[in-house]
Coordinates of C-alpha atoms and ligand atoms in Angstrom, one line a residue:
M1 CA 9.3 11.3 -10.4
I2 CA 8.1 7.8 -9.7
Y3 CA 4.6 6.8 -11.1
T4 CA 2.5 3.7 -10.3
R5 CA 1.9 2.0 -13.6
I6 CA -0.7 -0.6 -14.5
V7 CA 1.4 -3.2 -16.4
G8 CA -1.1 -6.1 -16.3
S9 CA -4.7 -6.9 -15.8
G10 CA -6.8 -10.0 -15.5
S11 CA -10.3 -11.1 -14.6
F12 CA -12.4 -14.1 -13.7
L13 CA -16.1 -14.8 -13.9
P14 CA -17.8 -17.9 -12.6
S15 CA -19.3 -20.3 -15.2
T16 CA -22.9 -19.9 -14.2
V17 CA -24.8 -17.1 -15.9
V18 CA -28.2 -16.2 -14.3
S19 CA -30.4 -14.0 -16.5
N20 CA -33.1 -11.8 -15.1
N21 CA -35.7 -14.2 -16.4
D22 CA -34.0 -17.2 -14.7
L23 CA -33.9 -15.2 -11.4
A24 CA -37.5 -14.0 -11.7
K25 CA -38.6 -17.7 -12.2
D26 CA -36.6 -18.8 -9.2
L27 CA -37.9 -16.0 -7.0
L28 CA -41.5 -16.7 -8.1
C29 CA -41.2 -20.3 -6.7
R30 CA -40.8 -18.6 -3.3
G31 CA -43.7 -16.2 -3.9
I32 CA -41.5 -13.2 -4.7
H33 CA -42.3 -11.1 -7.8
T34 CA -39.8 -9.4 -10.0
S35 CA -39.3 -9.1 -13.8
D36 CA -36.7 -8.6 -16.5
D37 CA -38.5 -5.4 -17.3
W38 CA -38.2 -3.9 -13.8
I39 CA -34.6 -4.9 -13.4
V40 CA -33.5 -3.6 -16.8
Q41 CA -35.4 -0.3 -16.5
R42 CA -34.3 0.5 -12.9
T43 CA -30.7 -0.8 -13.1
G44 CA -29.6 -1.7 -16.7
I45 CA -28.7 -5.2 -15.4
K46 CA -29.6 -8.1 -17.7
Q47 CA -27.7 -11.0 -16.1
R48 CA -25.1 -11.8 -13.4
Y49 CA -22.5 -14.5 -12.8
V50 CA -23.0 -16.7 -9.7
A51 CA -20.3 -18.8 -8.2
D52 CA -20.9 -22.5 -7.3
V53 CA -20.8 -23.4 -3.6
D54 CA -17.3 -24.8 -3.8
V55 CA -15.9 -21.7 -5.6
N56 CA -14.8 -19.1 -3.0
T57 CA -13.5 -15.6 -3.1
S58 CA -9.8 -16.7 -3.0
H59 CA -10.3 -19.1 -5.9
M60 CA -11.7 -16.3 -8.1
A61 CA -9.0 -13.9 -6.9
V62 CA -6.2 -16.4 -7.8
E63 CA -7.6 -17.0 -11.3
S64 CA -7.8 -13.2 -12.1
A65 CA -4.3 -12.7 -10.6
R66 CA -2.7 -15.4 -12.7
M67 CA -4.1 -13.7 -15.8
A68 CA -2.8 -10.3 -14.7
L69 CA 0.6 -11.7 -13.9
I70 CA 0.9 -13.3 -17.4
D71 CA -0.3 -10.1 -19.0
S72 CA 2.4 -8.1 -17.0
G73 CA 5.3 -10.5 -17.7
I74 CA 6.2 -10.2 -14.0
D75 CA 6.8 -13.4 -12.0
A76 CA 4.8 -14.0 -8.8
S77 CA 8.1 -14.3 -7.0
D78 CA 8.8 -10.7 -7.8
I79 CA 5.6 -9.3 -6.2
D80 CA 6.3 -7.3 -3.0
L81 CA 2.8 -6.8 -1.9
I82 CA -0.7 -8.3 -2.4
I83 CA -3.8 -6.4 -1.5
V84 CA -7.2 -8.1 -1.9
A85 CA -10.2 -5.8 -1.8
T86 CA -13.2 -7.7 -0.6
S87 CA -16.2 -7.7 1.6
T88 CA -16.7 -11.4 1.2
P89 CA -13.4 -12.9 2.4
D90 CA -13.1 -16.7 2.6
C91 CA -13.1 -16.4 6.5
V92 CA -12.3 -13.9 9.2
F93 CA -8.6 -14.8 9.1
P94 CA -6.3 -15.7 7.5
S95 CA -6.8 -12.9 5.0
T96 CA -7.9 -13.9 1.5
A97 CA -4.7 -12.1 0.4
C98 CA -2.6 -14.7 2.4
V99 CA -4.5 -17.5 0.7
V100 CA -3.8 -15.9 -2.7
Q101 CA -0.1 -15.4 -1.8
S102 CA 0.3 -19.1 -1.0
K103 CA -1.5 -20.3 -4.1
L104 CA 0.5 -18.1 -6.4
N105 CA 3.8 -19.0 -4.6
A106 CA 4.4 -15.2 -4.2
S107 CA 6.9 -16.0 -1.4
R108 CA 8.4 -12.5 -1.0
A109 CA 5.0 -10.7 -0.8
A110 CA 3.4 -9.2 2.2
A111 CA -0.3 -9.7 2.0
F112 CA -3.5 -8.2 3.5
D113 CA -7.1 -7.6 2.8
L114 CA -8.7 -4.2 2.5
Q115 CA -12.4 -3.7 3.2
A116 CA -14.0 -0.6 1.8
A117 CA -17.0 -2.3 0.2
C118 CA -17.6 -1.3 -3.4
S119 CA -14.8 1.3 -3.2
G120 CA -12.3 -1.3 -2.1
F121 CA -10.5 -1.5 -5.4
I122 CA -9.9 2.3 -5.6
Y123 CA -8.8 2.3 -1.9
S124 CA -6.4 -0.6 -2.7
L125 CA -5.0 1.1 -5.8
S126 CA -4.4 4.3 -3.8
T127 CA -2.7 2.3 -1.0
A128 CA -0.5 0.5 -3.6
E129 CA 0.4 3.8 -5.0
S130 CA 1.6 5.0 -1.6
F131 CA 3.8 1.9 -1.2
I132 CA 5.3 2.3 -4.7
C133 CA 5.9 6.0 -4.6
S134 CA 7.4 5.8 -1.1
G135 CA 9.8 3.1 -2.4
K136 CA 8.4 0.5 0.1
A137 CA 7.4 -1.8 -2.8
K138 CA 8.2 -2.1 -6.5
N139 CA 5.6 -4.6 -7.8
V140 CA 2.2 -4.8 -6.2
L141 CA -0.7 -7.1 -7.1
V142 CA -4.1 -5.5 -6.4
I143 CA -7.2 -7.8 -6.6
G144 CA -10.9 -7.0 -6.2
A145 CA -12.8 -10.3 -5.6
E146 CA -16.3 -10.9 -4.3
K147 CA -18.7 -13.8 -3.8
F148 CA -21.6 -11.5 -3.0
S149 CA -24.1 -14.2 -3.6
R150 CA -23.1 -15.5 -0.1
I151 CA -24.4 -12.4 1.6
L152 CA -27.5 -11.7 -0.4
D153 CA -31.0 -12.3 1.1
W154 CA -32.6 -14.2 -1.7
N155 CA -36.0 -13.3 -0.2
D156 CA -35.3 -9.6 -0.6
R157 CA -36.0 -8.6 -4.2
S158 CA -34.8 -5.0 -3.6
T159 CA -31.2 -6.2 -3.2
C160 CA -30.8 -9.8 -4.5
V161 CA -31.4 -8.8 -8.2
L162 CA -28.6 -6.3 -8.1
F163 CA -25.3 -8.2 -7.4
G164 CA -23.1 -10.8 -8.9
D165 CA -19.8 -12.6 -8.3
G166 CA -16.4 -12.2 -9.9
A167 CA -12.8 -11.0 -9.6
G168 CA -10.4 -8.7 -11.3
A169 CA -6.7 -7.9 -10.8
F170 CA -4.0 -5.3 -11.7
V171 CA -0.3 -5.7 -11.5
L172 CA 1.3 -2.3 -10.7
T173 CA 4.9 -1.4 -10.9
A174 CA 7.1 1.6 -10.3
S175 CA 7.7 3.6 -13.6
Y176 CA 9.5 6.8 -14.6
D177 CA 7.2 7.2 -17.7
C178 CA 3.6 7.3 -16.7
G179 CA 0.9 5.8 -14.4
I180 CA -1.4 7.2 -11.7
L181 CA -1.5 10.9 -12.0
S182 CA -3.8 11.6 -9.0
S183 CA -6.1 9.8 -6.7
C184 CA -8.5 10.7 -3.8
I185 CA -10.3 8.5 -1.4
S186 CA -13.0 9.7 1.0
S187 CA -15.6 8.4 3.5
D188 CA -18.6 9.5 5.5
G189 CA -19.3 7.0 8.3
S190 CA -22.2 9.1 9.5
I191 CA -24.4 7.6 6.8
S192 CA -23.1 4.0 7.2
D193 CA -26.7 2.7 7.7
I194 CA -27.8 3.3 4.1
L195 CA -25.8 0.3 2.9
S196 CA -24.5 -2.4 5.3
V197 CA -24.1 -6.0 6.3
S198 CA -24.3 -5.6 10.1
G199 CA -23.9 -9.3 11.0
H200 CA -20.8 -10.3 13.1
F201 CA -19.7 -13.3 15.1
D202 CA -20.1 -13.1 18.8
R203 CA -19.3 -16.1 21.1
G204 CA -20.3 -18.6 18.5
N205 CA -23.4 -16.8 17.3
V206 CA -24.0 -14.5 14.3
N207 CA -25.4 -11.3 15.8
G208 CA -27.0 -8.7 13.5
C209 CA -28.1 -9.2 9.9
P210 CA -25.9 -11.4 7.8
F211 CA -27.3 -10.0 4.5
V212 CA -26.9 -6.8 2.5
R213 CA -29.4 -4.2 3.5
M214 CA -29.7 -1.0 1.5
D215 CA -31.7 2.2 1.3
G216 CA -31.5 2.3 -2.5
Q217 CA -32.6 5.8 -3.0
S218 CA -30.2 7.3 -0.5
V219 CA -27.3 5.3 -1.9
F220 CA -28.3 6.5 -5.4
K221 CA -28.4 10.2 -4.6
N222 CA -25.2 10.1 -2.6
A223 CA -23.4 8.1 -5.3
V224 CA -24.2 10.6 -8.0
Y225 CA -23.2 13.5 -5.9
V226 CA -19.8 12.1 -4.7
L227 CA -18.8 10.6 -8.0
E228 CA -19.2 14.0 -9.7
E229 CA -17.4 15.8 -7.0
S230 CA -14.5 13.4 -6.8
A231 CA -14.1 13.2 -10.6
R232 CA -13.6 17.0 -10.7
A233 CA -11.3 16.8 -7.7
V234 CA -8.8 14.3 -9.2
C235 CA -8.8 16.3 -12.5
D236 CA -8.1 19.5 -10.6
K237 CA -5.3 17.8 -8.6
A238 CA -3.6 16.6 -11.7
C239 CA -4.3 19.8 -13.7
V240 CA -6.1 17.7 -16.3
D241 CA -9.1 19.0 -18.4
I242 CA -11.9 16.4 -17.9
N243 CA -12.6 16.6 -21.6
S244 CA -9.2 15.1 -22.4
I245 CA -10.0 11.9 -20.6
N246 CA -10.4 8.9 -23.0
W247 CA -12.3 6.5 -20.8
F248 CA -14.4 6.7 -17.7
I249 CA -14.8 3.5 -15.6
P250 CA -17.2 4.2 -12.7
H251 CA -18.3 1.5 -10.3
Q252 CA -20.9 -0.6 -12.1
A253 CA -24.0 -0.5 -9.9
N254 CA -26.7 1.1 -11.9
I255 CA -26.8 2.4 -15.5
R256 CA -29.0 5.3 -14.3
I257 CA -26.3 6.4 -11.9
I258 CA -23.7 6.3 -14.7
K259 CA -25.9 8.2 -17.2
M260 CA -26.7 10.9 -14.6
L261 CA -23.0 11.2 -13.9
S262 CA -22.2 11.5 -17.6
R263 CA -24.8 14.3 -17.9
R264 CA -23.6 16.2 -14.8
L265 CA -20.0 16.0 -16.0
G266 CA -21.0 17.0 -19.5
I267 CA -19.2 13.9 -21.0
S268 CA -20.7 11.7 -23.7
N269 CA -22.1 8.3 -22.6
D270 CA -19.8 6.8 -25.3
K271 CA -16.8 7.5 -23.2
F272 CA -18.1 5.4 -20.3
V273 CA -17.2 1.7 -20.1
I274 CA -20.4 -0.2 -19.2
T275 CA -20.5 -3.8 -17.9
V276 CA -23.3 -3.6 -15.4
D277 CA -25.6 -5.1 -18.0
K278 CA -23.6 -8.3 -18.0
H279 CA -21.9 -8.5 -14.6
A280 CA -24.4 -6.7 -12.4
N281 CA -22.8 -5.1 -9.3
T282 CA -19.7 -7.1 -8.3
S283 CA -18.7 -4.6 -5.6
A284 CA -14.9 -4.4 -5.3
A285 CA -14.5 -6.5 -8.5
S286 CA -16.5 -4.2 -10.7
I287 CA -13.8 -1.8 -11.8
P288 CA -11.1 -4.3 -12.8
L289 CA -13.7 -6.5 -14.5
A290 CA -14.9 -3.5 -16.6
F291 CA -11.3 -2.3 -17.2
N292 CA -10.3 -5.7 -18.5
V293 CA -13.3 -5.9 -20.9
A294 CA -12.4 -2.5 -22.4
K295 CA -8.7 -3.5 -22.6
L296 CA -9.3 -6.8 -24.3
D297 CA -11.8 -5.4 -26.8
G298 CA -9.2 -2.8 -27.8
R299 CA -10.9 0.3 -26.5
I300 CA -8.3 1.1 -23.8
K301 CA -4.8 1.5 -25.4
N302 CA -1.4 2.6 -24.2
G303 CA -1.2 6.3 -23.7
D304 CA -5.0 6.7 -22.9
L305 CA -6.1 8.7 -20.0
V306 CA -8.6 6.8 -17.8
L307 CA -10.7 7.9 -14.8
I308 CA -11.8 5.1 -12.5
Q309 CA -14.2 5.6 -9.7
G310 CA -15.7 3.6 -6.8
V311 CA -18.5 4.2 -4.4
G312 CA -20.3 2.1 -1.8
G313 CA -20.8 1.0 1.8
G314 CA -19.2 2.8 4.6
F315 CA -20.1 5.3 3.0
T316 CA -16.9 5.3 0.9
W317 CA -15.9 6.7 -2.5
G318 CA -12.8 7.5 -4.5
S319 CA -11.4 8.4 -7.9
L320 CA -8.2 7.8 -9.7
L321 CA -6.8 9.3 -12.9
V322 CA -4.3 7.1 -14.7
R323 CA -2.2 7.3 -17.9
I324 CA -2.0 3.8 -19.3
Ligands
LIG401 O1 -22.7 -0.9 -4.8 C1 -23.2 0.1 -4.0 C2 -23.9 1.0 -4.7 N1 -25.3 0.6 -4.8 C3 -26.1 1.4 -5.6 O2 -25.6 2.3 -6.3 C4 -27.6 1.1 -5.6 C5 -28.3 2.5 -5.7 N2 -29.7 2.4 -5.8 C6 -30.3 1.9 -6.9 O3 -29.7 1.5 -7.8 C7 -31.8 2.0 -6.9 O4 -32.3 2.7 -5.8 C8 -32.5 0.6 -6.9 C9 -32.3 -0.1 -8.2 C10 -31.9 -0.2 -5.7 C11 -34.0 0.7 -6.7 O5 -34.6 1.5 -7.7 P1 -35.6 2.7 -7.3 O6 -36.0 3.3 -8.5 O7 -35.0 3.5 -6.2 O8 -36.8 1.8 -6.7 P2 -37.5 1.9 -5.3 O9 -36.6 1.3 -4.2 O10 -38.1 3.3 -5.1 O11 -38.7 0.9 -5.5 C12 -39.8 1.2 -6.4 C13 -40.8 0.1 -6.4 C14 -41.2 -0.3 -5.0 O12 -42.6 -0.6 -5.0 P3 -43.7 0.4 -4.6 O13 -43.4 0.7 -3.2 O14 -43.6 1.6 -5.5 O15 -45.0 -0.3 -4.8 C15 -40.5 -1.5 -4.7 O16 -41.1 -2.4 -3.8 O17 -40.2 -1.1 -6.9 C16 -40.4 -2.2 -6.0 N3 -39.3 -3.1 -6.2 C17 -39.3 -4.1 -7.1 N4 -40.2 -4.5 -8.0 C18 -39.9 -5.5 -8.8 C19 -38.1 -3.1 -5.5 N5 -37.3 -4.1 -6.0 C20 -38.0 -4.7 -7.0 C21 -37.8 -5.8 -7.9 N6 -38.7 -6.1 -8.8 N7 -36.6 -6.5 -7.8

């Protein structure tokens, strides 16, 4: 049996940290009221990282990928496929993945972007798993990278306080020992309007809204429901008792969603990796960023069973159970 194993991980955060108080002061200059209290109580977010104008998504993707490659011991020239999960590509085309391929000198690799909003990293891992298990690729680099600050309406306090920029990467390889045990990805396009950036180019104009628009309460309710359901589904698929999981890494959007999920699954909060306080919601980058924090601080170890989950625009969601 061939498994897809995570053999390296890396992350990148821009140098500028914006605290809730910094952001509240900045918004107040434009007559928009928010506060550290409101943001912390409703979301758990205390700060976010914001990339400078000249730092684009591919830059952050490359930095996280370099770290993951070093961690894996695999050379860029041995990578067969690069998938970049992003909703904020550098441009329409070439894909951000092709820019990354060139900057890494990963000359053998096929490269493409995958867009599934905040579920993009889970969708990409699941895709990578299919390539590896079918024998079409041996080594795959999967990156989640976002410059969400570009698509935020800084006059809309209900969304602009929620997101941040950053990138995270995994190097995956075929293994006979262990790796991904089960995965599932799902979508429901009939509720796409609850979270969207509808803007698009049309004959030289941008038609539609170029900013994130969200019905926060609908997203919240749907997120809790689908995260619980898909966590149970991947465990059933792999015949794994949910209580035997060492670490839960859900998409980092809101601490209240994570706490509600932990209650509904009957799993202690202590088993959940939380980075939303420091990174805010970095969309497709949130899972690898959180994973790397827990790996570097020694929580995630070889042999651990880890559940990772994404949910977001589309509406999309997915879960993946992996033995490290
Ligand atoms: O990555 C994709 C996944 N995204 C998510 O998972 C987001 C899910 N949704 C949420 O996390 C929450 O719904 C929010 C954090 C977005 C909002 O929390 P909420 O408890 O649902 O608040 P609300 O939208 O019901 O707003 C409550 C009040 C409103 O004022 P009124 O109408 O009660 O007077 C808002 O205008 O809070 C007001 N409000 C704010 N006040 C201060 C909204 N944004 C802010 C703000 N600062 N930044």
